[in-house]
Amino acid sequence: MNTPENKQSEKVNRRDAIKTLFTLAAAYTATGCKRDADALRSFFQTNFREMSPEQLASTVERWERRYEKRFDREVKVSTTPPQEDVLFGYALDVSRCIGCRRCVYACVEENNQSRDPQIHWIQVLEMDKAKGIDLMHADAYYDAEEVPQEDKFYFPVQCQQCENPPCVKSCPVGATWKEPDGIVVIDYDWCVGCRCCVTACPYGARHFNWTKPSLPVNQLNPDTEYLGNRPRPQGVVEKCTFCLQRARKGRYPACVEVCPVGARKFGNLLDPKGEIRYILENHRIYILKEELNTQPKFFYYFSI
């Protein structure tokens, strides 16, 4: 029977259980059992946005320790904040893209995606020049000996960093959000793997780790960001972040840097003298799936 006395007993038991867990955490730390203490701290870890500076420092230290043990080398995990008066935007010159996919693999190397199974944050679509932009009949798995093919053109797609992101609205636990500099990020430790965001994204830009990601030690990029390219576990969603580990330090994303024909442009949309603003003001701009009102900050244009 659920009497008042039983309810009081239940409350006491729950309180005692929580107190015991905290006591165990303190005891493990005091006795040097860092592995067990880390597991307990992870259990009580809060969302990235709710952490105090002390909690964030402790969490970063814990992850660096885990990665060092997993890869047997030093791994740096940074938490670089957004810069003031910066709103990142991206422009892609479709008429210059040659479909070489160097951007795809530069992204993989920079952002520590799984090698087996392969996860690509950038997808290059091959289309017929005769048909124009036709997503329904585009070929994402073209395997030509040479590119570009004379009768084809190429249309890369990745996260559009929407100003009105449906993926953020769909997350039931607040594990993904839009940063002040416009980059949509994911707290991998807070993601519950429900894949609502994968379904909500109209660009196919979110990717779920169905199995444990495979990342060889000699292919690891050890310079990582907490909300960016740090290695992800099985069961969470990941996506492009405009290489925030580079962008917030004044560098181009890896895909921009590697493009051999200069088809990719990146910069601050709030800078009236910036290249990205010049492109937006002097070219006819195409927005992917504009009718959905997602308001991408990823723009397509033709310069030739």
Short mmCIF file of C-alpha atoms in Angstrom, two decimals:
data_model
loop_
_atom_site.label_atom_id
_atom_site.label_comp_id
_atom_site.label_asym_id
_atom_site.label_seq_id
_atom_site.Cartn_x
_atom_site.Cartn_y
_atom_site.Cartn_z
CA MET A 1 0.00 0.00 0.00
CA ASN A 2 1.24 3.50 -0.90
CA THR A 3 0.88 5.04 2.58
CA PRO A 4 2.39 8.43 3.66
CA GLU A 5 4.97 6.47 5.66
CA ASN A 6 6.03 4.51 2.55
CA LYS A 7 6.32 7.72 0.51
CA GLN A 8 8.54 9.26 3.20
CA SER A 9 10.70 6.13 3.20
CA GLU A 10 11.01 6.28 -0.62
CA LYS A 11 12.18 9.91 -0.47
CA VAL A 12 14.78 9.06 2.16
CA ASN A 13 16.06 6.11 0.12
CA ARG A 14 16.46 8.21 -3.05
CA ARG A 15 18.27 10.94 -1.12
CA ASP A 16 20.55 8.39 0.51
CA ALA A 17 21.30 6.81 -2.87
CA ILE A 18 22.35 10.13 -4.38
CA LYS A 19 24.46 10.95 -1.34
CA THR A 20 26.13 7.57 -1.63
CA LEU A 21 27.03 8.16 -5.28
CA PHE A 22 28.63 11.51 -4.44
CA THR A 23 30.50 9.91 -1.55
CA LEU A 24 31.78 7.17 -3.85
CA ALA A 25 32.94 9.79 -6.37
CA ALA A 26 34.87 11.61 -3.67
CA ALA A 27 36.34 8.37 -2.34
CA TYR A 28 37.44 7.19 -5.76
CA THR A 29 39.12 10.50 -6.45
CA ALA A 30 40.86 10.48 -3.09
CA THR A 31 42.18 6.99 -3.63
CA GLY A 32 43.39 7.68 -7.14
CA CYS A 33 40.80 5.55 -8.97
CA LYS A 34 40.42 8.14 -11.74
CA ARG A 35 38.71 5.80 -14.16
CA ASP A 36 35.80 5.09 -11.81
CA ALA A 37 35.64 8.71 -10.68
CA ASP A 38 35.49 9.81 -14.34
CA ALA A 39 32.56 7.49 -14.96
CA LEU A 40 30.65 8.96 -12.04
CA ARG A 41 31.42 12.53 -13.06
CA SER A 42 30.26 11.75 -16.60
CA PHE A 43 26.98 10.45 -15.18
CA PHE A 44 26.32 13.78 -13.49
CA GLN A 45 27.71 15.94 -16.33
CA THR A 46 25.42 18.79 -17.37
CA ASN A 47 24.78 20.34 -20.77
CA PHE A 48 27.75 22.31 -22.16
CA ARG A 49 25.80 25.57 -21.94
CA GLU A 50 25.03 25.06 -18.25
CA MET A 51 28.56 24.29 -17.07
CA SER A 52 30.43 26.70 -14.81
CA PRO A 53 34.02 27.53 -15.87
CA GLU A 54 35.27 25.09 -13.23
CA GLN A 55 32.99 22.30 -14.44
CA LEU A 56 33.98 22.94 -18.05
CA ALA A 57 37.69 22.83 -17.21
CA SER A 58 37.21 19.58 -15.31
CA THR A 59 35.20 18.06 -18.19
CA VAL A 60 37.81 19.02 -20.79
CA GLU A 61 40.57 17.59 -18.63
CA ARG A 62 38.61 14.34 -18.31
CA TRP A 63 38.14 14.03 -22.07
CA GLU A 64 41.80 14.78 -22.78
CA ARG A 65 42.69 12.00 -20.33
CA ARG A 66 40.29 9.59 -22.05
CA TYR A 67 41.56 10.38 -25.53
CA GLU A 68 45.19 10.08 -24.43
CA LYS A 69 44.44 6.62 -23.08
CA ARG A 70 42.49 5.57 -26.19
CA PHE A 71 45.00 6.85 -28.77
CA ASP A 72 48.17 6.66 -26.68
CA ARG A 73 49.12 10.23 -27.62
CA GLU A 74 48.41 13.75 -26.40
CA VAL A 75 45.08 15.21 -27.54
CA LYS A 76 44.10 18.82 -26.93
CA VAL A 77 40.41 19.67 -26.40
CA SER A 78 39.66 23.41 -26.64
CA THR A 79 36.51 25.41 -25.92
CA THR A 80 37.14 28.47 -28.09
CA PRO A 81 34.18 30.87 -27.72
CA PRO A 82 32.51 32.72 -30.62
CA GLN A 83 33.98 36.12 -31.52
CA GLU A 84 31.87 39.24 -31.14
CA ASP A 85 30.40 40.82 -34.29
CA VAL A 86 31.02 37.69 -36.34
CA LEU A 87 28.38 35.76 -38.28
CA PHE A 88 29.96 33.12 -40.47
CA GLY A 89 28.74 32.53 -44.01
CA TYR A 90 29.81 30.35 -46.92
CA ALA A 91 29.56 30.75 -50.68
CA LEU A 92 30.18 28.08 -53.30
CA ASP A 93 30.84 28.86 -56.95
CA VAL A 94 29.10 26.00 -58.75
CA SER A 95 30.57 27.01 -62.12
CA ARG A 96 34.13 26.42 -60.83
CA CYS A 97 33.64 23.15 -58.92
CA ILE A 98 35.27 20.27 -60.82
CA GLY A 99 33.94 17.43 -58.67
CA CYS A 100 37.37 16.27 -57.45
CA ARG A 101 36.08 15.59 -53.89
CA ARG A 102 39.27 16.94 -52.29
CA CYS A 103 36.97 18.91 -49.97
CA VAL A 104 35.30 15.69 -48.81
CA TYR A 105 38.54 14.06 -47.73
CA ALA A 106 40.12 17.21 -46.29
CA CYS A 107 37.02 17.48 -44.11
CA VAL A 108 37.43 13.87 -42.95
CA GLU A 109 41.09 14.38 -42.04
CA GLU A 110 40.42 17.63 -40.18
CA ASN A 111 37.31 16.59 -38.31
CA ASN A 112 38.13 13.04 -37.22
CA GLN A 113 35.24 11.30 -38.95
CA SER A 114 35.07 7.51 -38.83
CA ARG A 115 37.11 5.74 -41.51
CA ASP A 116 35.24 2.45 -41.22
CA PRO A 117 32.39 2.86 -41.75
CA GLN A 118 33.16 6.04 -43.63
CA ILE A 119 31.25 9.15 -42.61
CA HIS A 120 31.37 12.17 -44.94
CA TRP A 121 30.00 15.54 -43.90
CA ILE A 122 30.27 16.81 -47.51
CA GLN A 123 28.49 15.14 -50.39
CA VAL A 124 29.29 16.12 -53.99
CA LEU A 125 26.41 15.58 -56.40
CA GLU A 126 26.98 15.08 -60.13
CA MET A 127 24.29 16.50 -62.41
CA ASP A 128 23.64 16.73 -66.15
CA LYS A 129 24.29 20.11 -67.70
CA ALA A 130 21.33 19.55 -69.97
CA LYS A 131 18.93 19.24 -67.01
CA GLY A 132 20.36 21.95 -64.74
CA ILE A 133 20.04 21.67 -60.96
CA ASP A 134 18.01 18.50 -60.44
CA LEU A 135 18.39 16.99 -56.99
CA MET A 136 16.03 14.10 -57.75
CA HIS A 137 18.31 12.71 -60.47
CA ALA A 138 21.70 13.75 -59.07
CA ASP A 139 24.41 11.09 -58.68
CA ALA A 140 26.20 11.17 -55.32
CA TYR A 141 28.28 8.07 -56.08
CA TYR A 142 29.78 8.93 -59.49
CA ASP A 143 33.03 7.11 -60.22
CA ALA A 144 34.56 8.77 -63.26
CA GLU A 145 38.19 8.19 -64.23
CA GLU A 146 38.61 11.91 -64.77
CA VAL A 147 36.68 14.96 -63.64
CA PRO A 148 35.08 17.14 -64.67
CA GLN A 149 33.08 15.21 -67.26
CA GLU A 150 32.22 17.35 -70.25
CA ASP A 151 28.45 17.00 -69.98
CA LYS A 152 28.31 17.18 -66.17
CA PHE A 153 28.54 19.76 -63.41
CA TYR A 154 29.04 19.29 -59.67
CA PHE A 155 27.01 20.48 -56.71
CA PRO A 156 28.50 19.96 -53.20
CA VAL A 157 26.06 19.79 -50.28
CA GLN A 158 26.82 19.96 -46.57
CA CYS A 159 25.30 21.54 -43.45
CA GLN A 160 23.71 24.82 -44.52
CA GLN A 161 24.14 26.35 -41.00
CA CYS A 162 20.55 27.55 -41.10
CA GLU A 163 19.49 30.71 -39.31
CA ASN A 164 16.18 28.96 -38.68
CA PRO A 165 17.41 25.37 -38.16
CA PRO A 166 14.70 22.68 -37.99
CA CYS A 167 17.24 20.25 -36.51
CA VAL A 168 17.56 22.41 -33.40
CA LYS A 169 13.81 22.64 -32.96
CA SER A 170 13.43 18.87 -33.22
CA CYS A 171 15.94 17.93 -30.50
CA PRO A 172 13.98 16.82 -27.40
CA VAL A 173 16.88 17.34 -24.98
CA GLY A 174 18.53 20.57 -26.15
CA ALA A 175 21.71 18.83 -27.29
CA THR A 176 22.05 21.00 -30.40
CA TRP A 177 21.79 24.74 -30.81
CA LYS A 178 22.89 27.73 -32.88
CA GLU A 179 25.89 29.66 -31.55
CA PRO A 180 26.09 33.50 -31.68
CA ASP A 181 28.44 33.26 -34.69
CA GLY A 182 25.79 31.28 -36.57
CA ILE A 183 27.36 27.82 -36.32
CA VAL A 184 24.96 25.03 -35.32
CA VAL A 185 26.73 22.73 -32.86
CA ILE A 186 26.07 19.48 -30.98
CA ASP A 187 26.99 18.55 -27.41
CA TYR A 188 27.96 14.93 -28.09
CA ASP A 189 27.75 14.09 -24.39
CA TRP A 190 24.17 15.34 -24.21
CA CYS A 191 22.91 13.74 -27.46
CA VAL A 192 20.62 10.78 -26.73
CA GLY A 193 20.79 9.37 -30.26
CA CYS A 194 17.07 9.66 -31.02
CA ARG A 195 17.87 10.91 -34.58
CA CYS A 196 14.98 13.39 -34.61
CA CYS A 197 17.44 15.99 -35.97
CA VAL A 198 18.50 13.63 -38.77
CA THR A 199 14.89 13.35 -39.85
CA ALA A 200 14.24 17.08 -39.51
CA CYS A 201 17.25 18.23 -41.58
CA PRO A 202 16.11 18.71 -45.22
CA TYR A 203 19.71 18.64 -46.48
CA GLY A 204 20.79 15.21 -45.21
CA ALA A 205 23.61 16.96 -43.36
CA ARG A 206 23.43 15.07 -40.06
CA HIS A 207 25.04 11.67 -39.64
CA PHE A 208 24.46 9.04 -36.96
CA ASN A 209 27.18 6.76 -35.64
CA TRP A 210 25.44 3.40 -35.87
CA THR A 211 28.63 1.57 -34.90
CA LYS A 212 31.74 2.51 -32.95
CA PRO A 213 33.64 5.00 -35.15
CA SER A 214 36.97 3.70 -36.40
CA LEU A 215 39.75 6.28 -36.28
CA PRO A 216 43.33 4.98 -36.64
CA VAL A 217 45.84 6.61 -34.31
CA ASN A 218 48.06 7.80 -37.15
CA GLN A 219 45.08 9.55 -38.77
CA LEU A 220 43.87 11.39 -35.67
CA ASN A 221 43.87 15.20 -35.69
CA PRO A 222 44.88 15.87 -32.05
CA ASP A 223 43.93 19.58 -32.16
CA THR A 224 40.23 19.37 -31.29
CA GLU A 225 37.29 21.43 -30.06
CA TYR A 226 34.70 20.23 -27.55
CA LEU A 227 31.79 21.24 -29.82
CA GLY A 228 33.65 20.49 -33.03
CA ASN A 229 36.02 17.80 -34.21
CA ARG A 230 36.80 15.80 -31.07
CA PRO A 231 36.30 12.04 -31.64
CA ARG A 232 32.67 11.02 -31.26
CA PRO A 233 31.31 7.85 -29.59
CA GLN A 234 28.85 5.35 -31.03
CA GLY A 235 25.19 6.33 -30.80
CA VAL A 236 25.43 10.10 -31.35
CA VAL A 237 24.79 12.43 -34.28
CA GLU A 238 27.50 14.59 -35.89
CA LYS A 239 27.70 17.26 -38.59
CA CYS A 240 29.77 20.01 -40.22
CA THR A 241 30.62 22.96 -37.96
CA PHE A 242 32.40 25.14 -40.54
CA CYS A 243 35.56 23.73 -38.89
CA LEU A 244 34.92 25.94 -35.86
CA GLN A 245 38.24 24.79 -34.40
CA ARG A 246 39.85 26.70 -37.28
CA ALA A 247 37.28 29.41 -38.08
CA ARG A 248 37.22 30.84 -34.57
CA LYS A 249 41.00 31.21 -34.74
CA GLY A 250 40.94 33.14 -38.01
CA ARG A 251 41.59 30.22 -40.36
CA TYR A 252 39.58 28.93 -43.30
CA PRO A 253 37.69 25.62 -43.00
CA ALA A 254 39.72 22.71 -44.37
CA CYS A 255 37.42 22.34 -47.41
CA VAL A 256 37.99 25.98 -48.40
CA GLU A 257 41.75 25.70 -47.97
CA VAL A 258 42.10 22.55 -50.07
CA CYS A 259 39.87 23.50 -53.02
CA PRO A 260 42.22 23.65 -56.06
CA VAL A 261 39.99 25.98 -58.10
CA GLY A 262 38.88 28.50 -55.47
CA ALA A 263 35.24 27.49 -55.70
CA ARG A 264 34.71 27.79 -51.96
CA LYS A 265 34.55 31.13 -50.13
CA PHE A 266 34.14 31.73 -46.41
CA GLY A 267 34.00 34.72 -44.12
CA ASN A 268 32.15 37.10 -41.83
CA LEU A 269 28.78 38.15 -43.20
CA LEU A 270 28.86 41.24 -40.96
CA ASP A 271 32.06 42.58 -42.55
CA PRO A 272 30.96 44.96 -45.33
CA LYS A 273 34.42 44.81 -46.93
CA GLY A 274 34.75 41.03 -46.78
CA GLU A 275 34.88 38.72 -49.81
CA ILE A 276 31.73 36.89 -48.79
CA ARG A 277 29.75 40.15 -48.74
CA TYR A 278 31.14 41.14 -52.14
CA ILE A 279 29.94 37.85 -53.61
CA LEU A 280 26.46 38.20 -52.12
CA GLU A 281 26.13 41.77 -53.39
CA ASN A 282 27.53 41.18 -56.89
CA HIS A 283 26.31 37.75 -57.97
CA ARG A 284 22.98 36.07 -58.41
CA ILE A 285 22.65 33.82 -55.35
CA TYR A 286 20.94 30.43 -55.17
CA ILE A 287 19.68 29.09 -51.82
CA LEU A 288 19.03 25.38 -51.51
CA LYS A 289 15.39 24.59 -50.71
CA GLU A 290 14.61 28.25 -50.08
CA GLU A 291 10.90 27.50 -49.86
CA LEU A 292 11.41 25.76 -46.50
CA ASN A 293 12.39 29.06 -44.83
CA THR A 294 15.39 27.50 -43.12
CA GLN A 295 17.42 30.59 -44.09
CA PRO A 296 20.77 28.93 -44.85
CA LYS A 297 24.04 30.79 -44.44
CA PHE A 298 25.44 28.62 -47.23
CA PHE A 299 25.00 30.25 -50.63
CA TYR A 300 25.50 28.99 -54.20
CA TYR A 301 26.40 31.19 -57.17
CA PHE A 302 27.76 31.07 -60.71
CA SER A 303 30.70 33.34 -61.58
CA ILE A 304 31.27 32.05 -65.13
#
